[in-house]
């Protein structure tokens, strides 16, 4: 087994990247071994998947993705815990196992302290790749939830990935992020000397309005053959599912509307991922 590693990225914030990443991670985890990697300093994915008390306990003496980027971090960097700061992160001390509805999902958690990592030494961008190379034989899929910025974190995620997936909120202003992302990927190719294939685009937070229908048609024309058939509609109950640490497909307020679309998106995803 060697995992397919896929980054979810869009330069526009708040379009539903994290929501899609978590929905897909739990969906794939029904039958596959899945690792979700949170590299966003806002750690929204971590907060959703890992219960607060378990997270607070974990960071007392275990690692987050910060330790992957900075394995020799100064004492006190890791939530004031010197013991953890001096122990190099391993898969066992960095990956949290979470169970829900009979599935198991593994999470490499993030932390707000990731924000402190501004002046990182050269080579830092390769550390995530090296770590994921080490664990990839244990997984079928590794999904990386990226922040909406062209940062060290996103660059590291690209270097570690086999492909990327673009969640798109199809409103006229949010799609302005797409050319920016195309540009960021060109910059990445120039800088790294390698190409990262795009797996496709997935519409998120969809409402059946005239404006959204028009925008979706326009995106389908601009990215022919790339838009997934499955899409995530906008619905109430998402915030409550987050608060309840529940997957959307099993939470009582969202499951009826989102279970089938997430299954469809993941079927398309696994098909496309075969070829990268
Ligand atoms: N399908 C949906 N229906 C209703 N609300 C949604 C849906 N998807 C996302 N949201 C809400 O929209 C907000 C942004 O979603 P999310 O955090 O997934 O976006 P993001 O692209 O990861 O944001 P960021 O750029 O900050 O990382 C959240 O409050 C989330 O609960
Ligand atoms: Mg997010």
PDB file of C-alpha atoms and ligand atoms in Angstrom:
ATOM      1  CA  UNK A   1       0.000   0.000   0.000  1.00  0.00           C
ATOM      2  CA  UNK A   2       1.208   3.489  -0.796  1.00  0.00           C
ATOM      3  CA  UNK A   3      -1.160   6.342  -0.127  1.00  0.00           C
ATOM      4  CA  UNK A   4      -2.273   8.841  -2.706  1.00  0.00           C
ATOM      5  CA  UNK A   5      -1.508  12.225  -1.144  1.00  0.00           C
ATOM      6  CA  UNK A   6      -3.891  15.019  -2.135  1.00  0.00           C
ATOM      7  CA  UNK A   7      -3.988  18.672  -1.004  1.00  0.00           C
ATOM      8  CA  UNK A   8      -7.252  20.594  -0.845  1.00  0.00           C
ATOM      9  CA  UNK A   9      -6.501  24.183  -1.756  1.00  0.00           C
ATOM     10  CA  UNK A  10      -8.079  27.442  -2.869  1.00  0.00           C
ATOM     11  CA  UNK A  11      -6.662  30.929  -2.475  1.00  0.00           C
ATOM     12  CA  UNK A  12     -10.092  32.177  -1.401  1.00  0.00           C
ATOM     13  CA  UNK A  13     -10.850  31.736   2.294  1.00  0.00           C
ATOM     14  CA  UNK A  14     -14.073  30.334   3.686  1.00  0.00           C
ATOM     15  CA  UNK A  15     -15.167  28.472   0.548  1.00  0.00           C
ATOM     16  CA  UNK A  16     -15.593  25.120   2.312  1.00  0.00           C
ATOM     17  CA  UNK A  17     -12.156  23.494   1.954  1.00  0.00           C
ATOM     18  CA  UNK A  18     -12.093  22.183   5.497  1.00  0.00           C
ATOM     19  CA  UNK A  19     -15.721  21.071   5.370  1.00  0.00           C
ATOM     20  CA  UNK A  20     -15.061  19.097   2.192  1.00  0.00           C
ATOM     21  CA  UNK A  21     -11.771  17.677   3.510  1.00  0.00           C
ATOM     22  CA  UNK A  22     -13.430  16.347   6.666  1.00  0.00           C
ATOM     23  CA  UNK A  23     -16.465  15.021   4.811  1.00  0.00           C
ATOM     24  CA  UNK A  24     -14.256  13.192   2.326  1.00  0.00           C
ATOM     25  CA  UNK A  25     -11.880  11.921   5.005  1.00  0.00           C
ATOM     26  CA  UNK A  26     -14.709  10.302   6.987  1.00  0.00           C
ATOM     27  CA  UNK A  27     -16.339   8.986   3.816  1.00  0.00           C
ATOM     28  CA  UNK A  28     -13.142   7.357   2.558  1.00  0.00           C
ATOM     29  CA  UNK A  29     -12.414   6.054   6.070  1.00  0.00           C
ATOM     30  CA  UNK A  30     -15.520   3.845   5.874  1.00  0.00           C
ATOM     31  CA  UNK A  31     -13.542   1.404   3.726  1.00  0.00           C
ATOM     32  CA  UNK A  32      -9.963   2.748   3.502  1.00  0.00           C
ATOM     33  CA  UNK A  33      -7.098   3.788   5.717  1.00  0.00           C
ATOM     34  CA  UNK A  34      -7.075   7.580   5.767  1.00  0.00           C
ATOM     35  CA  UNK A  35      -4.823  10.231   7.289  1.00  0.00           C
ATOM     36  CA  UNK A  36      -6.050  13.808   7.476  1.00  0.00           C
ATOM     37  CA  UNK A  37      -3.250  16.375   7.730  1.00  0.00           C
ATOM     38  CA  UNK A  38      -4.105  19.815   9.089  1.00  0.00           C
ATOM     39  CA  UNK A  39      -1.505  22.430   8.125  1.00  0.00           C
ATOM     40  CA  UNK A  40      -3.689  25.459   8.760  1.00  0.00           C
ATOM     41  CA  UNK A  41      -2.609  27.526  11.804  1.00  0.00           C
ATOM     42  CA  UNK A  42      -6.330  28.146  12.346  1.00  0.00           C
ATOM     43  CA  UNK A  43      -6.586  24.364  12.985  1.00  0.00           C
ATOM     44  CA  UNK A  44     -10.283  24.203  12.097  1.00  0.00           C
ATOM     45  CA  UNK A  45     -10.015  20.629  10.792  1.00  0.00           C
ATOM     46  CA  UNK A  46      -8.357  19.489  14.007  1.00  0.00           C
ATOM     47  CA  UNK A  47     -11.007  21.200  16.126  1.00  0.00           C
ATOM     48  CA  UNK A  48     -13.774  19.494  14.189  1.00  0.00           C
ATOM     49  CA  UNK A  49     -12.366  15.984  14.306  1.00  0.00           C
ATOM     50  CA  UNK A  50     -10.662  15.895  17.701  1.00  0.00           C
ATOM     51  CA  UNK A  51     -12.685  16.547  20.856  1.00  0.00           C
ATOM     52  CA  UNK A  52     -11.382  19.524  22.856  1.00  0.00           C
ATOM     53  CA  UNK A  53     -10.432  17.552  25.982  1.00  0.00           C
ATOM     54  CA  UNK A  54      -8.551  14.935  23.964  1.00  0.00           C
ATOM     55  CA  UNK A  55      -6.718  17.658  22.015  1.00  0.00           C
ATOM     56  CA  UNK A  56      -5.738  19.572  25.153  1.00  0.00           C
ATOM     57  CA  UNK A  57      -4.461  16.361  26.692  1.00  0.00           C
ATOM     58  CA  UNK A  58      -2.574  15.440  23.513  1.00  0.00           C
ATOM     59  CA  UNK A  59      -0.658  18.705  23.196  1.00  0.00           C
ATOM     60  CA  UNK A  60       0.592  18.420  26.772  1.00  0.00           C
ATOM     61  CA  UNK A  61       3.176  15.813  25.806  1.00  0.00           C
ATOM     62  CA  UNK A  62       2.638  14.820  22.175  1.00  0.00           C
ATOM     63  CA  UNK A  63       3.292  16.490  18.852  1.00  0.00           C
ATOM     64  CA  UNK A  64       1.387  18.486  16.274  1.00  0.00           C
ATOM     65  CA  UNK A  65       2.332  19.330  12.714  1.00  0.00           C
ATOM     66  CA  UNK A  66       4.420  22.167  14.153  1.00  0.00           C
ATOM     67  CA  UNK A  67       6.962  19.574  15.356  1.00  0.00           C
ATOM     68  CA  UNK A  68       7.134  18.151  11.839  1.00  0.00           C
ATOM     69  CA  UNK A  69       8.130  21.562  10.505  1.00  0.00           C
ATOM     70  CA  UNK A  70      10.420  22.244  13.440  1.00  0.00           C
ATOM     71  CA  UNK A  71      11.655  18.955  14.952  1.00  0.00           C
ATOM     72  CA  UNK A  72      14.358  20.709  16.949  1.00  0.00           C
ATOM     73  CA  UNK A  73      12.147  23.513  18.139  1.00  0.00           C
ATOM     74  CA  UNK A  74      13.230  25.453  21.182  1.00  0.00           C
ATOM     75  CA  UNK A  75      12.000  24.293  24.557  1.00  0.00           C
ATOM     76  CA  UNK A  76       8.684  25.781  25.471  1.00  0.00           C
ATOM     77  CA  UNK A  77       7.647  26.114  21.857  1.00  0.00           C
ATOM     78  CA  UNK A  78       5.270  23.206  22.108  1.00  0.00           C
ATOM     79  CA  UNK A  79       2.677  24.471  24.544  1.00  0.00           C
ATOM     80  CA  UNK A  80       5.356  25.023  27.172  1.00  0.00           C
ATOM     81  CA  UNK A  81       6.235  21.335  27.310  1.00  0.00           C
ATOM     82  CA  UNK A  82       9.962  20.797  27.352  1.00  0.00           C
ATOM     83  CA  UNK A  83       9.841  16.994  27.233  1.00  0.00           C
ATOM     84  CA  UNK A  84       7.905  17.032  23.962  1.00  0.00           C
ATOM     85  CA  UNK A  85      10.091  19.759  22.504  1.00  0.00           C
ATOM     86  CA  UNK A  86      13.222  17.658  22.814  1.00  0.00           C
ATOM     87  CA  UNK A  87      11.743  14.395  21.556  1.00  0.00           C
ATOM     88  CA  UNK A  88      11.691  14.115  17.809  1.00  0.00           C
ATOM     89  CA  UNK A  89       8.191  13.589  16.454  1.00  0.00           C
ATOM     90  CA  UNK A  90       7.364  10.045  15.334  1.00  0.00           C
ATOM     91  CA  UNK A  91       4.157   8.787  13.714  1.00  0.00           C
ATOM     92  CA  UNK A  92       3.043   7.390  17.084  1.00  0.00           C
ATOM     93  CA  UNK A  93       3.577  10.665  18.933  1.00  0.00           C
ATOM     94  CA  UNK A  94       2.175  12.869  16.134  1.00  0.00           C
ATOM     95  CA  UNK A  95      -0.908  11.110  14.764  1.00  0.00           C
ATOM     96  CA  UNK A  96      -4.193  10.971  16.686  1.00  0.00           C
ATOM     97  CA  UNK A  97      -6.600   8.064  16.061  1.00  0.00           C
ATOM     98  CA  UNK A  98     -10.266   9.086  16.120  1.00  0.00           C
ATOM     99  CA  UNK A  99     -13.294   6.801  15.942  1.00  0.00           C
ATOM    100  CA  UNK A 100     -16.808   7.671  14.820  1.00  0.00           C
ATOM    101  CA  UNK A 101     -19.762   5.554  13.671  1.00  0.00           C
ATOM    102  CA  UNK A 102     -17.591   2.462  13.314  1.00  0.00           C
ATOM    103  CA  UNK A 103     -14.888   4.185  11.219  1.00  0.00           C
ATOM    104  CA  UNK A 104     -11.399   5.194  12.229  1.00  0.00           C
ATOM    105  CA  UNK A 105      -9.685   8.322  10.968  1.00  0.00           C
ATOM    106  CA  UNK A 106      -6.092   9.305  11.675  1.00  0.00           C
ATOM    107  CA  UNK A 107      -5.243  12.985  12.113  1.00  0.00           C
ATOM    108  CA  UNK A 108      -1.966  14.860  12.104  1.00  0.00           C
ATOM    109  CA  UNK A 109      -3.240  17.801  14.145  1.00  0.00           C
ATOM    110  CA  UNK A 110      -2.369  21.461  13.802  1.00  0.00           C
ATOM    111  CA  UNK A 111      -1.958  24.161  16.426  1.00  0.00           C
ATOM    112  CA  UNK A 112      -2.371  27.924  16.609  1.00  0.00           C
ATOM    113  CA  UNK A 113       1.329  28.040  17.494  1.00  0.00           C
ATOM    114  CA  UNK A 114       2.076  27.178  13.874  1.00  0.00           C
ATOM    115  CA  UNK A 115       1.682  30.908  13.282  1.00  0.00           C
ATOM    116  CA  UNK A 116       4.980  31.495  15.072  1.00  0.00           C
ATOM    117  CA  UNK A 117       6.786  29.617  12.332  1.00  0.00           C
ATOM    118  CA  UNK A 118       7.512  32.641  10.170  1.00  0.00           C
ATOM    119  CA  UNK A 119      11.293  32.736   9.934  1.00  0.00           C
ATOM    120  CA  UNK A 120      11.855  29.061   9.166  1.00  0.00           C
ATOM    121  CA  UNK A 121      15.304  27.848   8.080  1.00  0.00           C
ATOM    122  CA  UNK A 122      15.918  26.669   4.525  1.00  0.00           C
ATOM    123  CA  UNK A 123      14.758  23.134   3.906  1.00  0.00           C
ATOM    124  CA  UNK A 124      11.758  23.431   6.225  1.00  0.00           C
ATOM    125  CA  UNK A 125       9.443  23.116   3.229  1.00  0.00           C
ATOM    126  CA  UNK A 126      10.637  19.537   2.680  1.00  0.00           C
ATOM    127  CA  UNK A 127       9.933  18.278   6.183  1.00  0.00           C
ATOM    128  CA  UNK A 128       6.255  17.475   5.685  1.00  0.00           C
ATOM    129  CA  UNK A 129       7.080  15.508   2.536  1.00  0.00           C
ATOM    130  CA  UNK A 130       9.755  13.515   4.344  1.00  0.00           C
ATOM    131  CA  UNK A 131       7.394  12.728   7.230  1.00  0.00           C
ATOM    132  CA  UNK A 132       4.541  11.684   4.943  1.00  0.00           C
ATOM    133  CA  UNK A 133       6.893   9.504   2.845  1.00  0.00           C
ATOM    134  CA  UNK A 134       7.636   7.691   6.067  1.00  0.00           C
ATOM    135  CA  UNK A 135       3.974   6.952   6.874  1.00  0.00           C
ATOM    136  CA  UNK A 136       2.432   6.669   3.429  1.00  0.00           C
ATOM    137  CA  UNK A 137       2.725   2.889   3.271  1.00  0.00           C
ATOM    138  CA  UNK A 138       0.258   2.686   6.179  1.00  0.00           C
ATOM    139  CA  UNK A 139      -2.511   4.558   4.306  1.00  0.00           C
ATOM    140  CA  UNK A 140      -4.660   4.456   1.180  1.00  0.00           C
ATOM    141  CA  UNK A 141      -5.294   8.202   1.150  1.00  0.00           C
ATOM    142  CA  UNK A 142      -3.687  11.184   2.813  1.00  0.00           C
ATOM    143  CA  UNK A 143      -5.693  14.425   2.574  1.00  0.00           C
ATOM    144  CA  UNK A 144      -4.030  17.734   3.411  1.00  0.00           C
ATOM    145  CA  UNK A 145      -6.267  20.620   4.446  1.00  0.00           C
ATOM    146  CA  UNK A 146      -4.415  23.784   3.383  1.00  0.00           C
ATOM    147  CA  UNK A 147      -4.822  27.385   4.548  1.00  0.00           C
ATOM    148  CA  UNK A 148      -6.049  29.894   1.928  1.00  0.00           C
ATOM    149  CA  UNK A 149      -2.630  31.460   1.455  1.00  0.00           C
ATOM    150  CA  UNK A 150       0.490  31.021  -0.642  1.00  0.00           C
ATOM    151  CA  UNK A 151       2.591  30.238   2.422  1.00  0.00           C
ATOM    152  CA  UNK A 152       5.339  27.923   3.570  1.00  0.00           C
ATOM    153  CA  UNK A 153       2.533  25.586   4.663  1.00  0.00           C
ATOM    154  CA  UNK A 154       0.852  25.365   1.261  1.00  0.00           C
ATOM    155  CA  UNK A 155       4.215  25.054  -0.482  1.00  0.00           C
ATOM    156  CA  UNK A 156       5.152  22.184   1.842  1.00  0.00           C
ATOM    157  CA  UNK A 157       1.822  20.515   1.125  1.00  0.00           C
ATOM    158  CA  UNK A 158       2.367  20.764  -2.644  1.00  0.00           C
ATOM    159  CA  UNK A 159       5.845  19.261  -2.345  1.00  0.00           C
ATOM    160  CA  UNK A 160       4.375  16.355  -0.367  1.00  0.00           C
ATOM    161  CA  UNK A 161       1.377  15.784  -2.671  1.00  0.00           C
ATOM    162  CA  UNK A 162       0.659  13.641  -5.725  1.00  0.00           C
ATOM    163  CA  UNK A 163      -2.188  15.935  -6.800  1.00  0.00           C
ATOM    164  CA  UNK A 164      -4.446  18.727  -5.597  1.00  0.00           C
ATOM    165  CA  UNK A 165      -8.176  19.201  -5.410  1.00  0.00           C
ATOM    166  CA  UNK A 166      -9.941  22.569  -5.557  1.00  0.00           C
ATOM    167  CA  UNK A 167     -13.092  23.214  -3.530  1.00  0.00           C
ATOM    168  CA  UNK A 168     -14.994  26.027  -5.256  1.00  0.00           C
ATOM    169  CA  UNK A 169     -17.861  28.078  -3.892  1.00  0.00           C
ATOM    170  CA  UNK A 170     -19.611  29.038  -7.121  1.00  0.00           C
ATOM    171  CA  UNK A 171     -20.490  32.629  -6.426  1.00  0.00           C
ATOM    172  CA  UNK A 172     -19.275  35.369  -8.764  1.00  0.00           C
ATOM    173  CA  UNK A 173     -16.790  36.802  -6.272  1.00  0.00           C
ATOM    174  CA  UNK A 174     -15.421  33.596  -4.781  1.00  0.00           C
ATOM    175  CA  UNK A 175     -14.422  32.264  -8.201  1.00  0.00           C
ATOM    176  CA  UNK A 176     -12.046  35.218  -8.500  1.00  0.00           C
ATOM    177  CA  UNK A 177      -9.762  33.027  -6.370  1.00  0.00           C
ATOM    178  CA  UNK A 178      -9.372  30.527  -9.226  1.00  0.00           C
ATOM    179  CA  UNK A 179      -7.030  32.546 -11.485  1.00  0.00           C
ATOM    180  CA  UNK A 180      -5.000  33.350  -8.375  1.00  0.00           C
ATOM    181  CA  UNK A 181      -4.678  29.664  -7.627  1.00  0.00           C
ATOM    182  CA  UNK A 182      -3.663  28.930 -11.234  1.00  0.00           C
ATOM    183  CA  UNK A 183      -0.978  31.575 -10.871  1.00  0.00           C
ATOM    184  CA  UNK A 184       0.184  30.151  -7.527  1.00  0.00           C
ATOM    185  CA  UNK A 185       0.482  26.696  -9.108  1.00  0.00           C
ATOM    186  CA  UNK A 186       2.565  28.114 -11.970  1.00  0.00           C
ATOM    187  CA  UNK A 187       4.828  29.776  -9.419  1.00  0.00           C
ATOM    188  CA  UNK A 188       5.079  26.469  -7.590  1.00  0.00           C
ATOM    189  CA  UNK A 189       6.057  24.653 -10.786  1.00  0.00           C
ATOM    190  CA  UNK A 190       8.722  27.214 -11.547  1.00  0.00           C
ATOM    191  CA  UNK A 191      10.134  27.178  -8.055  1.00  0.00           C
ATOM    192  CA  UNK A 192      10.083  23.423  -7.496  1.00  0.00           C
ATOM    193  CA  UNK A 193      10.772  22.271 -11.035  1.00  0.00           C
ATOM    194  CA  UNK A 194       7.929  19.783 -10.819  1.00  0.00           C
ATOM    195  CA  UNK A 195       4.316  19.657 -11.872  1.00  0.00           C
ATOM    196  CA  UNK A 196       1.408  18.911  -9.583  1.00  0.00           C
ATOM    197  CA  UNK A 197      -1.618  17.449 -11.360  1.00  0.00           C
ATOM    198  CA  UNK A 198      -5.043  18.908 -10.585  1.00  0.00           C
ATOM    199  CA  UNK A 199      -7.519  16.192  -9.698  1.00  0.00           C
ATOM    200  CA  UNK A 200     -10.460  18.479 -10.321  1.00  0.00           C
ATOM    201  CA  UNK A 201     -12.829  21.052  -8.862  1.00  0.00           C
ATOM    202  CA  UNK A 202     -15.660  20.357  -6.426  1.00  0.00           C
ATOM    203  CA  UNK A 203     -18.505  22.821  -5.955  1.00  0.00           C
ATOM    204  CA  UNK A 204     -19.217  23.627  -2.314  1.00  0.00           C
ATOM    205  CA  UNK A 205     -21.878  25.617  -0.457  1.00  0.00           C
ATOM    206  CA  UNK A 206     -24.106  25.393  -3.524  1.00  0.00           C
ATOM    207  CA  UNK A 207     -27.482  27.128  -3.584  1.00  0.00           C
ATOM    208  CA  UNK A 208     -29.875  26.824  -6.500  1.00  0.00           C
ATOM    209  CA  UNK A 209     -29.829  30.488  -7.454  1.00  0.00           C
ATOM    210  CA  UNK A 210     -29.565  31.985 -10.898  1.00  0.00           C
ATOM    211  CA  UNK A 211     -26.206  33.592 -10.029  1.00  0.00           C
ATOM    212  CA  UNK A 212     -24.729  30.311  -8.824  1.00  0.00           C
ATOM    213  CA  UNK A 213     -26.025  28.348 -11.804  1.00  0.00           C
ATOM    214  CA  UNK A 214     -24.463  30.891 -14.155  1.00  0.00           C
ATOM    215  CA  UNK A 215     -21.175  30.785 -12.264  1.00  0.00           C
ATOM    216  CA  UNK A 216     -21.111  26.969 -12.276  1.00  0.00           C
ATOM    217  CA  UNK A 217     -21.676  26.917 -16.057  1.00  0.00           C
ATOM    218  CA  UNK A 218     -18.869  29.431 -16.493  1.00  0.00           C
ATOM    219  CA  UNK A 219     -16.434  27.390 -14.339  1.00  0.00           C
ATOM    220  CA  UNK A 220     -17.371  24.192 -16.224  1.00  0.00           C
ATOM    221  CA  UNK A 221     -16.555  25.977 -19.493  1.00  0.00           C
ATOM    222  CA  UNK A 222     -13.245  27.312 -18.178  1.00  0.00           C
ATOM    223  CA  UNK A 223     -12.175  23.961 -16.688  1.00  0.00           C
ATOM    224  CA  UNK A 224     -13.676  21.456 -19.136  1.00  0.00           C
ATOM    225  CA  UNK A 225     -14.032  17.948 -17.777  1.00  0.00           C
ATOM    226  CA  UNK A 226     -12.548  18.931 -14.445  1.00  0.00           C
ATOM    227  CA  UNK A 227     -15.615  19.673 -12.328  1.00  0.00           C
ATOM    228  CA  UNK A 228     -16.902  16.765 -10.226  1.00  0.00           C
ATOM    229  CA  UNK A 229     -20.554  15.765 -10.707  1.00  0.00           C
ATOM    230  CA  UNK A 230     -21.027  15.445  -6.958  1.00  0.00           C
ATOM    231  CA  UNK A 231     -21.382  18.734  -5.090  1.00  0.00           C
ATOM    232  CA  UNK A 232     -21.874  19.972  -1.541  1.00  0.00           C
ATOM    233  CA  UNK A 233     -24.978  22.077  -1.062  1.00  0.00           C
ATOM    234  CA  UNK A 234     -25.323  24.792   1.510  1.00  0.00           C
ATOM    235  CA  UNK A 235     -27.293  23.554   4.472  1.00  0.00           C
ATOM    236  CA  UNK A 236     -28.021  24.381   8.089  1.00  0.00           C
ATOM    237  CA  UNK A 237     -26.512  22.229  10.816  1.00  0.00           C
ATOM    238  CA  UNK A 238     -22.876  22.361   9.670  1.00  0.00           C
ATOM    239  CA  UNK A 239     -21.771  24.514  12.603  1.00  0.00           C
ATOM    240  CA  UNK A 240     -23.594  22.174  14.986  1.00  0.00           C
ATOM    241  CA  UNK A 241     -21.909  19.127  13.455  1.00  0.00           C
ATOM    242  CA  UNK A 242     -18.544  20.867  14.004  1.00  0.00           C
ATOM    243  CA  UNK A 243     -19.438  21.592  17.616  1.00  0.00           C
ATOM    244  CA  UNK A 244     -20.535  17.983  18.083  1.00  0.00           C
ATOM    245  CA  UNK A 245     -17.254  16.680  16.523  1.00  0.00           C
ATOM    246  CA  UNK A 246     -19.453  14.731  14.108  1.00  0.00           C
ATOM    247  CA  UNK A 247     -19.016  13.846  10.429  1.00  0.00           C
ATOM    248  CA  UNK A 248     -21.651  15.563   8.253  1.00  0.00           C
ATOM    249  CA  UNK A 249     -22.763  12.226   6.833  1.00  0.00           C
ATOM    250  CA  UNK A 250     -23.758  10.910  10.247  1.00  0.00           C
ATOM    251  CA  UNK A 251     -24.941  14.070  12.022  1.00  0.00           C
ATOM    252  CA  UNK A 252     -28.738  14.058  12.295  1.00  0.00           C
ATOM    253  CA  UNK A 253     -29.241  17.556  10.832  1.00  0.00           C
ATOM    254  CA  UNK A 254     -26.961  17.118   7.806  1.00  0.00           C
ATOM    255  CA  UNK A 255     -26.829  13.413   6.966  1.00  0.00           C
ATOM    256  CA  UNK A 256     -29.963  13.266   4.802  1.00  0.00           C
ATOM    257  CA  UNK A 257     -28.667  16.027   2.507  1.00  0.00           C
ATOM    258  CA  UNK A 258     -24.949  15.285   2.468  1.00  0.00           C
ATOM    259  CA  UNK A 259     -24.462  11.527   2.772  1.00  0.00           C
ATOM    260  CA  UNK A 260     -25.165  10.708  -0.895  1.00  0.00           C
ATOM    261  CA  UNK A 261     -23.223  13.698  -2.335  1.00  0.00           C
ATOM    262  CA  UNK A 262     -20.150  12.864  -0.242  1.00  0.00           C
ATOM    263  CA  UNK A 263     -20.298   9.235  -1.382  1.00  0.00           C
ATOM    264  CA  UNK A 264     -20.543  10.417  -4.993  1.00  0.00           C
ATOM    265  CA  UNK A 265     -17.654  12.873  -4.643  1.00  0.00           C
ATOM    266  CA  UNK A 266     -15.472  10.169  -3.080  1.00  0.00           C
ATOM    267  CA  UNK A 267     -16.310   7.661  -5.823  1.00  0.00           C
ATOM    268  CA  UNK A 268     -15.195  10.221  -8.417  1.00  0.00           C
ATOM    269  CA  UNK A 269     -12.192  11.091  -6.284  1.00  0.00           C
ATOM    270  CA  UNK A 270     -10.934   7.517  -6.012  1.00  0.00           C
ATOM    271  CA  UNK A 271     -11.417   6.991  -9.759  1.00  0.00           C
ATOM    272  CA  UNK A 272      -9.410  10.099 -10.622  1.00  0.00           C
ATOM    273  CA  UNK A 273      -6.766   9.413  -7.976  1.00  0.00           C
ATOM    274  CA  UNK A 274      -5.959   6.086  -9.678  1.00  0.00           C
ATOM    275  CA  UNK A 275      -4.305   8.033 -12.470  1.00  0.00           C
ATOM    276  CA  UNK A 276      -1.991  10.317 -10.493  1.00  0.00           C
TER     277      UNK A 276
HETATM  278  N1  LIG B   1     -22.145  23.118   2.830  1.00  0.00           N
HETATM  279  C1  LIG B   1     -22.157  24.042   3.783  1.00  0.00           C
HETATM  280  N2  LIG B   1     -23.331  24.485   4.271  1.00  0.00           N
HETATM  281  C2  LIG B   1     -23.358  25.427   5.233  1.00  0.00           C
HETATM  282  N3  LIG B   1     -22.285  25.995   5.782  1.00  0.00           N
HETATM  283  C3  LIG B   1     -21.083  25.602   5.331  1.00  0.00           C
HETATM  284  C4  LIG B   1     -20.951  24.610   4.314  1.00  0.00           C
HETATM  285  N4  LIG B   1     -19.629  24.425   4.072  1.00  0.00           N
HETATM  286  C5  LIG B   1     -18.982  25.254   4.894  1.00  0.00           C
HETATM  287  N5  LIG B   1     -19.830  25.970   5.655  1.00  0.00           N
HETATM  288  C6  LIG B   1     -19.478  26.980   6.647  1.00  0.00           C
HETATM  289  O1  LIG B   1     -18.746  28.020   6.013  1.00  0.00           O
HETATM  290  C7  LIG B   1     -17.641  28.422   6.787  1.00  0.00           C
HETATM  291  C8  LIG B   1     -16.343  28.170   6.003  1.00  0.00           C
HETATM  292  O2  LIG B   1     -16.218  26.780   5.762  1.00  0.00           O
HETATM  293  P1  LIG B   1     -14.802  26.054   5.841  1.00  0.00           P
HETATM  294  O3  LIG B   1     -14.159  26.324   7.138  1.00  0.00           O
HETATM  295  O4  LIG B   1     -15.004  24.652   5.452  1.00  0.00           O
HETATM  296  O5  LIG B   1     -14.055  26.846   4.699  1.00  0.00           O
HETATM  297  P2  LIG B   1     -12.510  26.932   4.391  1.00  0.00           P
HETATM  298  O6  LIG B   1     -12.402  27.167   2.941  1.00  0.00           O
HETATM  299  O7  LIG B   1     -11.803  25.768   4.963  1.00  0.00           O
HETATM  300  O8  LIG B   1     -12.109  28.231   5.210  1.00  0.00           O
HETATM  301  P3  LIG B   1     -10.608  28.785   5.463  1.00  0.00           P
HETATM  302  O9  LIG B   1     -10.204  29.457   4.197  1.00  0.00           O
HETATM  303  O10 LIG B   1     -10.788  29.727   6.602  1.00  0.00           O
HETATM  304  O11 LIG B   1      -9.758  27.593   5.788  1.00  0.00           O
HETATM  305  C9  LIG B   1     -17.715  27.619   8.070  1.00  0.00           C
HETATM  306  O12 LIG B   1     -18.368  28.385   9.035  1.00  0.00           O
HETATM  307  C10 LIG B   1     -18.550  26.421   7.694  1.00  0.00           C
HETATM  308  O13 LIG B   1     -19.259  25.892   8.794  1.00  0.00           O
HETATM  309 MG1  LIG B   2     -10.150  25.711   6.269  1.00  0.00          MG
END
